[in-house]
Amino acid sequence: MNLIDATYIHEAGGKEILEQLIEKIDKNKFMFLLDDRLILRKEYEKKINFKTIKKGEFNRLKFYKKNARKYTKVVCLANVPPPFKFDSEVYIYFHNDLLLSTKNTSLSLRNKLVLWMKRIYISFKNKNQYVWFVQTDLMKRKLNKHLIKNKNNIEVLPIFRNQNIIIQSKKETNSFLCVSNHNSHKNINNLLQAFRKFSLNNTSPIKLNLTIDENFFRKKFSTIIPSNGSVEVINHGQVDKFKVNELYQKSEYYIYPSLKESLGITLIEAAEYNCMIICSDLEYSYQVIKPSLIFDPYLIDSIYSSILKTQEIKPLNPSKLIIKNKIDKFIKYIS
């Protein structure tokens, strides 16, 4: 029996990776260790053997001390090696860029310190024979620079959901979408300031759809763009996958100002839904797509200029997906 350790995974990209594995893995070969914050669909619970623990290295260590000898392979999905070093085959899927560098993220000193301490812990728990997986060549270079000195121990195997999409509805003209949370490195404030500038200086009506937590949006962002201007802002709050897919279907443009990404899963999704993608002129973007327009995410005027170009250049060159899903190769590797 092999173990898939999904402690610390309960949302966003990590959950997507976990669900992909559950859908494709041989349940007779693997046991899953899950975070108790994870809300798993009933059909997934029926498909796998699993045990749930509370987050934290103490609870994780307790589980390993009791059960480690049962497993010939351990696959850690959430960046962190097993809590003690042992000689079984160990694979770690690393997908958190912030653990490698917090430069240009606007994080507080406390949060930067916490991330630094986590990186030290991960380095301490690593062993030379452990195999690491990342999603892009960029992440491989960063992991090699900051954490894993032997680059031969790092494999590039991106995992994401292939949508197999049929576009069923007509795109809404001049509609923009940004699927993101409110974390500081997502750069939502600069995005809204750019749309504010458009609203104050242009009469062409455009729409911006967001998926920010409703309470946070109301406190921090709701007054940035004037309600009587040319930009209509609709924040849908945290929504399920069905609603997100509906937004992709309808949106003409996908705009993404993030400063750091290990993969940029929403860029992939937007490309699959034939959105014209306007995004940060940063290396992570070019790892997954060929965008329609780019901007400097640190400059509000640059983001504003890209919004203007959507009104001046019609149609834009279509965006193109350039990355491939390697889930089958990953499963073959760990099996």
Short mmCIF file of N, CA, C and O in Angstrom, two decimals, residues 57-172:
data_model
loop_
_atom_site.label_atom_id
_atom_site.label_comp_id
_atom_site.label_asym_id
_atom_site.label_seq_id
_atom_site.Cartn_x
_atom_site.Cartn_y
_atom_site.Cartn_z
N GLU A 57 1.84 19.95 12.00
CA GLU A 57 2.88 18.92 11.95
C GLU A 57 2.81 17.95 13.14
O GLU A 57 3.23 16.80 13.01
N PHE A 58 2.27 18.39 14.27
CA PHE A 58 2.17 17.47 15.40
C PHE A 58 1.23 16.31 15.07
O PHE A 58 1.55 15.14 15.30
N ASN A 59 0.05 16.63 14.54
CA ASN A 59 -0.91 15.59 14.18
C ASN A 59 -0.38 14.72 13.03
O ASN A 59 -0.61 13.51 12.99
N ARG A 60 0.32 15.36 12.11
CA ARG A 60 0.91 14.62 10.99
C ARG A 60 1.99 13.65 11.50
O ARG A 60 2.05 12.49 11.07
N LEU A 61 2.84 14.13 12.40
CA LEU A 61 3.90 13.29 12.96
C LEU A 61 3.30 12.11 13.72
O LEU A 61 3.78 10.97 13.62
N LYS A 62 2.25 12.38 14.44
CA LYS A 62 1.57 11.33 15.21
C LYS A 62 1.06 10.22 14.28
O LYS A 62 1.20 9.03 14.56
N PHE A 63 0.48 10.62 13.15
CA PHE A 63 -0.01 9.65 12.17
C PHE A 63 1.15 8.83 11.59
O PHE A 63 1.07 7.60 11.48
N TYR A 64 2.22 9.51 11.21
CA TYR A 64 3.36 8.81 10.59
C TYR A 64 4.01 7.82 11.55
O TYR A 64 4.40 6.72 11.16
N LYS A 65 4.18 8.21 12.81
CA LYS A 65 4.80 7.32 13.79
C LYS A 65 4.00 6.02 13.94
O LYS A 65 4.56 4.95 14.12
N LYS A 66 2.70 6.15 13.81
CA LYS A 66 1.83 4.99 13.98
C LYS A 66 1.71 4.15 12.71
O LYS A 66 1.57 2.92 12.78
N ASN A 67 1.81 4.80 11.53
CA ASN A 67 1.45 4.10 10.30
C ASN A 67 2.53 4.01 9.23
O ASN A 67 2.34 3.31 8.23
N ALA A 68 3.66 4.68 9.40
CA ALA A 68 4.65 4.80 8.32
C ALA A 68 5.12 3.46 7.77
O ALA A 68 5.35 3.31 6.57
N ARG A 69 5.24 2.47 8.62
CA ARG A 69 5.76 1.17 8.18
C ARG A 69 4.82 0.44 7.24
O ARG A 69 5.23 -0.51 6.56
N LYS A 70 3.58 0.88 7.15
CA LYS A 70 2.61 0.21 6.28
C LYS A 70 2.82 0.56 4.80
O LYS A 70 2.32 -0.15 3.93
N TYR A 71 3.56 1.65 4.54
CA TYR A 71 3.58 2.19 3.18
C TYR A 71 4.95 2.03 2.53
O TYR A 71 5.98 2.33 3.15
N THR A 72 4.95 1.57 1.29
CA THR A 72 6.19 1.43 0.54
C THR A 72 6.54 2.71 -0.21
O THR A 72 7.70 2.93 -0.54
N LYS A 73 5.55 3.55 -0.48
CA LYS A 73 5.78 4.84 -1.12
C LYS A 73 4.93 5.90 -0.42
O LYS A 73 3.81 5.61 0.01
N VAL A 74 5.48 7.11 -0.34
CA VAL A 74 4.74 8.24 0.22
C VAL A 74 4.78 9.37 -0.78
O VAL A 74 5.85 9.76 -1.26
N VAL A 75 3.59 9.91 -1.11
CA VAL A 75 3.46 11.04 -2.04
C VAL A 75 2.87 12.21 -1.27
O VAL A 75 1.70 12.17 -0.88
N CYS A 76 3.68 13.26 -1.03
CA CYS A 76 3.22 14.44 -0.30
C CYS A 76 2.78 15.49 -1.31
O CYS A 76 3.60 15.98 -2.09
N LEU A 77 1.52 15.87 -1.27
CA LEU A 77 0.97 16.77 -2.29
C LEU A 77 1.08 18.25 -1.95
O LEU A 77 0.83 19.08 -2.80
N ALA A 78 1.43 18.58 -0.72
CA ALA A 78 1.36 19.99 -0.30
C ALA A 78 2.71 20.54 0.12
O ALA A 78 2.85 21.09 1.21
N ASN A 79 3.74 20.33 -0.71
CA ASN A 79 5.02 21.03 -0.59
C ASN A 79 5.96 20.51 0.50
O ASN A 79 7.16 20.76 0.44
N VAL A 80 5.43 19.83 1.51
CA VAL A 80 6.21 19.51 2.71
C VAL A 80 6.54 18.02 2.76
O VAL A 80 5.65 17.17 2.67
N PRO A 81 7.82 17.65 2.90
CA PRO A 81 8.21 16.24 3.03
C PRO A 81 7.60 15.62 4.29
O PRO A 81 7.05 16.32 5.14
N PRO A 82 7.71 14.30 4.44
CA PRO A 82 7.23 13.64 5.66
C PRO A 82 7.87 14.27 6.90
O PRO A 82 8.99 14.79 6.84
N PRO A 83 7.18 14.21 8.04
CA PRO A 83 7.67 14.89 9.25
C PRO A 83 8.90 14.23 9.88
O PRO A 83 9.48 14.80 10.80
N PHE A 84 9.26 13.04 9.46
CA PHE A 84 10.58 12.50 9.84
C PHE A 84 11.16 11.77 8.63
O PHE A 84 10.44 11.32 7.75
N LYS A 85 12.47 11.69 8.60
CA LYS A 85 13.15 11.12 7.44
C LYS A 85 13.12 9.60 7.51
O LYS A 85 13.44 9.01 8.55
N PHE A 86 12.71 8.98 6.42
CA PHE A 86 12.79 7.52 6.36
C PHE A 86 13.11 7.07 4.95
O PHE A 86 13.17 7.88 4.03
N ASP A 87 13.35 5.77 4.79
CA ASP A 87 13.97 5.26 3.57
C ASP A 87 12.99 4.76 2.52
O ASP A 87 13.41 4.25 1.48
N SER A 88 11.70 4.85 2.77
CA SER A 88 10.73 4.50 1.74
C SER A 88 10.85 5.49 0.57
O SER A 88 11.42 6.57 0.72
N GLU A 89 10.31 5.12 -0.58
CA GLU A 89 10.28 6.05 -1.70
C GLU A 89 9.38 7.24 -1.33
O GLU A 89 8.25 7.05 -0.91
N VAL A 90 9.90 8.43 -1.51
CA VAL A 90 9.16 9.64 -1.15
C VAL A 90 9.13 10.60 -2.34
O VAL A 90 10.16 10.87 -2.96
N TYR A 91 7.94 11.10 -2.63
CA TYR A 91 7.74 12.07 -3.71
C TYR A 91 7.01 13.28 -3.12
O TYR A 91 6.04 13.11 -2.39
N ILE A 92 7.47 14.48 -3.47
CA ILE A 92 6.84 15.70 -2.97
C ILE A 92 6.42 16.56 -4.15
O ILE A 92 7.25 16.87 -5.02
N TYR A 93 5.14 16.94 -4.19
CA TYR A 93 4.64 17.83 -5.24
C TYR A 93 4.65 19.24 -4.69
O TYR A 93 3.93 19.56 -3.74
N PHE A 94 5.49 20.09 -5.30
CA PHE A 94 5.70 21.45 -4.78
C PHE A 94 5.00 22.46 -5.68
O PHE A 94 5.29 22.55 -6.88
N HIS A 95 4.09 23.26 -5.10
CA HIS A 95 3.30 24.18 -5.91
C HIS A 95 2.97 25.48 -5.17
O HIS A 95 1.89 26.05 -5.34
N ASN A 96 3.92 25.95 -4.35
CA ASN A 96 3.70 27.22 -3.65
C ASN A 96 4.91 28.12 -3.83
O ASN A 96 5.91 28.01 -3.13
N ASP A 97 4.81 29.03 -4.79
CA ASP A 97 5.91 29.93 -5.12
C ASP A 97 6.29 30.82 -3.94
O ASP A 97 7.46 31.21 -3.79
N LEU A 98 5.32 31.16 -3.09
CA LEU A 98 5.60 32.06 -1.96
C LEU A 98 6.57 31.43 -0.96
O LEU A 98 7.26 32.15 -0.24
N LEU A 99 6.63 30.11 -0.90
CA LEU A 99 7.57 29.45 -0.01
C LEU A 99 9.02 29.61 -0.48
O LEU A 99 9.95 29.44 0.31
N LEU A 100 9.19 29.96 -1.73
CA LEU A 100 10.54 30.12 -2.28
C LEU A 100 11.00 31.56 -2.23
O LEU A 100 12.18 31.85 -1.99
N SER A 101 10.09 32.50 -2.45
CA SER A 101 10.47 33.91 -2.44
C SER A 101 9.24 34.78 -2.17
O SER A 101 8.18 34.54 -2.73
N THR A 102 9.41 35.77 -1.31
CA THR A 102 8.32 36.71 -1.01
C THR A 102 8.62 38.09 -1.57
O THR A 102 7.93 39.06 -1.24
N LYS A 103 9.60 38.19 -2.44
CA LYS A 103 9.96 39.47 -3.03
C LYS A 103 8.80 40.05 -3.83
O LYS A 103 8.12 39.35 -4.57
N ASN A 104 8.57 41.35 -3.67
CA ASN A 104 7.54 42.09 -4.41
C ASN A 104 6.12 41.54 -4.17
O ASN A 104 5.30 41.53 -5.08
N THR A 105 5.83 41.10 -2.95
CA THR A 105 4.50 40.55 -2.67
C THR A 105 3.67 41.42 -1.74
O THR A 105 2.50 41.14 -1.54
N SER A 106 4.25 42.42 -1.12
CA SER A 106 3.54 43.30 -0.17
C SER A 106 3.06 42.55 1.07
O SER A 106 2.19 43.04 1.79
N LEU A 107 3.61 41.37 1.32
CA LEU A 107 3.25 40.65 2.53
C LEU A 107 3.82 41.35 3.75
O LEU A 107 4.85 42.03 3.68
N SER A 108 3.16 41.17 4.89
CA SER A 108 3.66 41.75 6.13
C SER A 108 4.95 41.05 6.54
O SER A 108 5.24 39.94 6.11
N LEU A 109 5.73 41.72 7.39
CA LEU A 109 6.97 41.15 7.88
C LEU A 109 6.71 39.83 8.61
O LEU A 109 7.48 38.86 8.47
N ARG A 110 5.61 39.78 9.35
CA ARG A 110 5.27 38.55 10.07
C ARG A 110 5.01 37.40 9.10
O ARG A 110 5.52 36.28 9.30
N ASN A 111 4.23 37.65 8.06
CA ASN A 111 3.94 36.59 7.09
C ASN A 111 5.19 36.15 6.34
O ASN A 111 5.37 34.97 6.04
N LYS A 112 6.06 37.09 6.04
CA LYS A 112 7.33 36.73 5.38
C LYS A 112 8.18 35.85 6.29
O LYS A 112 8.81 34.90 5.83
N LEU A 113 8.19 36.17 7.57
CA LEU A 113 8.95 35.38 8.53
C LEU A 113 8.40 33.96 8.64
O LEU A 113 9.17 32.98 8.69
N VAL A 114 7.08 33.85 8.68
CA VAL A 114 6.44 32.52 8.75
C VAL A 114 6.82 31.68 7.53
O VAL A 114 7.17 30.50 7.65
N LEU A 115 6.76 32.28 6.35
CA LEU A 115 7.12 31.56 5.12
C LEU A 115 8.58 31.17 5.11
O LEU A 115 8.95 30.06 4.66
N TRP A 116 9.45 32.04 5.61
CA TRP A 116 10.87 31.73 5.71
C TRP A 116 11.11 30.54 6.64
O TRP A 116 11.90 29.63 6.33
N MET A 117 10.42 30.53 7.77
CA MET A 117 10.57 29.42 8.72
C MET A 117 10.07 28.11 8.11
O MET A 117 10.66 27.04 8.32
N LYS A 118 8.98 28.17 7.35
CA LYS A 118 8.48 26.96 6.68
C LYS A 118 9.50 26.44 5.67
O LYS A 118 9.69 25.22 5.55
N ARG A 119 10.15 27.36 4.96
CA ARG A 119 11.16 26.94 3.98
C ARG A 119 12.33 26.25 4.68
O ARG A 119 12.85 25.23 4.19
N ILE A 120 12.76 26.79 5.82
CA ILE A 120 13.83 26.16 6.59
C ILE A 120 13.42 24.77 7.05
O ILE A 120 14.20 23.81 6.99
N TYR A 121 12.17 24.65 7.50
CA TYR A 121 11.66 23.35 7.96
C TYR A 121 11.66 22.32 6.82
O TYR A 121 12.09 21.18 6.99
N ILE A 122 11.18 22.74 5.65
CA ILE A 122 11.14 21.84 4.50
C ILE A 122 12.55 21.38 4.13
O ILE A 122 12.79 20.20 3.86
N SER A 123 13.49 22.30 4.14
CA SER A 123 14.87 21.96 3.82
C SER A 123 15.44 20.96 4.82
O SER A 123 16.14 20.01 4.44
N PHE A 124 15.11 21.14 6.09
CA PHE A 124 15.60 20.25 7.14
C PHE A 124 15.02 18.84 6.99
O PHE A 124 15.71 17.84 7.26
N LYS A 125 13.79 18.73 6.55
CA LYS A 125 13.13 17.42 6.44
C LYS A 125 13.44 16.70 5.13
O LYS A 125 13.09 15.53 4.96
N ASN A 126 14.08 17.38 4.21
CA ASN A 126 14.39 16.76 2.92
C ASN A 126 15.52 15.73 3.05
O ASN A 126 16.39 15.84 3.92
N LYS A 127 15.49 14.73 2.17
CA LYS A 127 16.60 13.78 2.04
C LYS A 127 17.05 13.75 0.59
O LYS A 127 16.25 14.02 -0.32
N ASN A 128 18.29 13.40 0.35
CA ASN A 128 18.86 13.46 -0.99
C ASN A 128 18.14 12.60 -2.00
O ASN A 128 18.11 12.92 -3.19
N GLN A 129 17.55 11.49 -1.54
CA GLN A 129 16.91 10.59 -2.51
C GLN A 129 15.44 10.93 -2.78
O GLN A 129 14.81 10.32 -3.63
N TYR A 130 14.89 11.92 -2.06
CA TYR A 130 13.50 12.30 -2.31
C TYR A 130 13.38 12.92 -3.71
O TYR A 130 14.26 13.66 -4.16
N VAL A 131 12.25 12.66 -4.37
CA VAL A 131 11.99 13.19 -5.71
C VAL A 131 10.93 14.28 -5.60
O VAL A 131 9.89 14.09 -4.96
N TRP A 132 11.20 15.42 -6.23
CA TRP A 132 10.31 16.57 -6.18
C TRP A 132 9.66 16.80 -7.55
O TRP A 132 10.30 16.63 -8.59
N PHE A 133 8.40 17.20 -7.53
CA PHE A 133 7.67 17.51 -8.75
C PHE A 133 7.21 18.97 -8.71
O PHE A 133 6.76 19.45 -7.67
N VAL A 134 7.30 19.64 -9.84
CA VAL A 134 6.79 21.01 -9.97
C VAL A 134 5.99 21.12 -11.26
O VAL A 134 5.96 20.19 -12.07
N GLN A 135 5.37 22.28 -11.47
CA GLN A 135 4.43 22.43 -12.58
C GLN A 135 5.04 23.08 -13.82
O GLN A 135 4.49 22.93 -14.92
N THR A 136 6.14 23.82 -13.67
CA THR A 136 6.73 24.50 -14.82
C THR A 136 8.25 24.50 -14.72
O THR A 136 8.83 24.28 -13.63
N ASP A 137 8.91 24.77 -15.84
CA ASP A 137 10.37 24.90 -15.83
C ASP A 137 10.81 26.06 -14.95
O ASP A 137 11.86 26.01 -14.31
N LEU A 138 10.01 27.12 -14.92
CA LEU A 138 10.32 28.26 -14.06
C LEU A 138 10.35 27.84 -12.59
O LEU A 138 11.28 28.21 -11.85
N MET A 139 9.36 27.06 -12.16
CA MET A 139 9.33 26.59 -10.78
C MET A 139 10.49 25.65 -10.49
O MET A 139 11.03 25.62 -9.38
N LYS A 140 10.90 24.87 -11.47
CA LYS A 140 12.06 24.00 -11.27
C LYS A 140 13.30 24.83 -11.00
O LYS A 140 14.08 24.52 -10.08
N ARG A 141 13.51 25.89 -11.77
CA ARG A 141 14.68 26.74 -11.56
C ARG A 141 14.63 27.40 -10.18
O ARG A 141 15.64 27.50 -9.48
N LYS A 142 13.45 27.86 -9.78
CA LYS A 142 13.33 28.52 -8.48
C LYS A 142 13.55 27.53 -7.33
O LYS A 142 14.22 27.85 -6.34
N LEU A 143 12.96 26.34 -7.45
CA LEU A 143 13.13 25.34 -6.40
C LEU A 143 14.59 24.93 -6.28
O LEU A 143 15.11 24.75 -5.18
N ASN A 144 15.24 24.79 -7.41
CA ASN A 144 16.66 24.43 -7.43
C ASN A 144 17.51 25.54 -6.80
O ASN A 144 18.48 25.28 -6.07
N LYS A 145 17.15 26.78 -7.04
CA LYS A 145 17.92 27.91 -6.51
C LYS A 145 17.73 28.08 -5.01
O LYS A 145 18.70 28.34 -4.28
N HIS A 146 16.51 27.91 -4.53
CA HIS A 146 16.20 28.28 -3.14
C HIS A 146 16.12 27.10 -2.17
O HIS A 146 16.22 27.30 -0.97
N LEU A 147 15.94 25.88 -2.67
CA LEU A 147 15.61 24.80 -1.74
C LEU A 147 16.29 23.47 -2.06
O LEU A 147 16.92 22.87 -1.18
N ILE A 148 16.18 22.98 -3.28
CA ILE A 148 16.68 21.65 -3.64
C ILE A 148 17.91 21.81 -4.52
O ILE A 148 17.80 22.22 -5.68
N LYS A 149 19.07 21.48 -3.99
CA LYS A 149 20.32 21.79 -4.68
C LYS A 149 20.58 20.88 -5.88
O LYS A 149 21.25 21.30 -6.82
N ASN A 150 20.08 19.68 -5.87
CA ASN A 150 20.28 18.76 -6.98
C ASN A 150 19.10 18.85 -7.94
O ASN A 150 18.03 18.30 -7.68
N LYS A 151 19.26 19.52 -9.07
CA LYS A 151 18.16 19.71 -10.00
C LYS A 151 17.71 18.40 -10.65
O LYS A 151 16.60 18.31 -11.18
N ASN A 152 18.56 17.37 -10.59
CA ASN A 152 18.18 16.06 -11.14
C ASN A 152 17.09 15.39 -10.30
O ASN A 152 16.49 14.42 -10.74
N ASN A 153 16.88 15.90 -9.10
CA ASN A 153 15.82 15.38 -8.23
C ASN A 153 14.48 16.07 -8.46
O ASN A 153 13.52 15.81 -7.74
N ILE A 154 14.41 16.97 -9.44
CA ILE A 154 13.19 17.75 -9.68
C ILE A 154 12.63 17.41 -11.06
O ILE A 154 13.33 17.56 -12.07
N GLU A 155 11.38 16.97 -11.10
CA GLU A 155 10.69 16.64 -12.35
C GLU A 155 9.61 17.68 -12.62
O GLU A 155 8.93 18.13 -11.68
N VAL A 156 9.43 18.04 -13.88
CA VAL A 156 8.38 18.99 -14.27
C VAL A 156 7.18 18.21 -14.82
O VAL A 156 7.24 17.67 -15.92
N LEU A 157 6.11 18.13 -14.02
CA LEU A 157 4.90 17.41 -14.42
C LEU A 157 3.68 18.23 -14.01
O LEU A 157 3.13 18.05 -12.92
N PRO A 158 3.23 19.16 -14.85
CA PRO A 158 2.05 19.98 -14.50
C PRO A 158 0.78 19.13 -14.43
O PRO A 158 0.60 18.20 -15.21
N ILE A 159 -0.07 19.48 -13.48
CA ILE A 159 -1.36 18.79 -13.31
C ILE A 159 -2.46 19.84 -13.29
O ILE A 159 -2.43 20.79 -12.50
N PHE A 160 -3.42 19.68 -14.17
CA PHE A 160 -4.61 20.54 -14.16
C PHE A 160 -5.73 19.78 -14.86
O PHE A 160 -5.52 18.73 -15.47
N ARG A 161 -6.92 20.31 -14.77
CA ARG A 161 -8.09 19.63 -15.32
C ARG A 161 -8.31 20.04 -16.78
O ARG A 161 -8.45 21.22 -17.08
N ASN A 162 -8.31 19.06 -17.68
CA ASN A 162 -8.67 19.33 -19.07
C ASN A 162 -10.19 19.49 -19.16
O ASN A 162 -10.95 18.58 -18.82
N GLN A 163 -10.65 20.65 -19.62
CA GLN A 163 -12.07 20.96 -19.56
C GLN A 163 -12.89 20.31 -20.68
O GLN A 163 -14.08 20.05 -20.49
N ASN A 164 -12.29 20.07 -21.86
CA ASN A 164 -13.05 19.54 -23.01
C ASN A 164 -14.31 20.37 -23.24
O ASN A 164 -15.43 19.86 -23.20
N ILE A 165 -14.11 21.64 -23.48
CA ILE A 165 -15.20 22.63 -23.45
C ILE A 165 -15.85 22.80 -24.81
O ILE A 165 -15.19 22.83 -25.84
N ILE A 166 -17.16 22.92 -24.77
CA ILE A 166 -17.93 23.39 -25.92
C ILE A 166 -18.53 24.74 -25.52
O ILE A 166 -19.28 24.83 -24.56
N ILE A 167 -18.15 25.80 -26.23
CA ILE A 167 -18.65 27.14 -25.90
C ILE A 167 -20.12 27.20 -26.29
O ILE A 167 -20.48 27.13 -27.47
N GLN A 168 -20.99 27.32 -25.29
CA GLN A 168 -22.43 27.23 -25.51
C GLN A 168 -23.12 28.59 -25.55
O GLN A 168 -24.28 28.67 -25.94
N SER A 169 -22.44 29.63 -25.13
CA SER A 169 -23.08 30.94 -25.11
C SER A 169 -22.18 31.97 -25.77
O SER A 169 -20.95 31.83 -25.78
N LYS A 170 -22.78 33.01 -26.32
CA LYS A 170 -22.03 34.06 -26.98
C LYS A 170 -21.33 34.92 -25.93
O LYS A 170 -21.88 35.19 -24.86
N LYS A 171 -20.10 35.30 -26.25
CA LYS A 171 -19.35 36.15 -25.33
C LYS A 171 -20.04 37.52 -25.19
O LYS A 171 -20.53 38.08 -26.17
N GLU A 172 -20.08 38.02 -23.98
CA GLU A 172 -20.67 39.34 -23.72
C GLU A 172 -19.66 40.42 -24.08
O GLU A 172 -18.54 40.45 -23.52
#
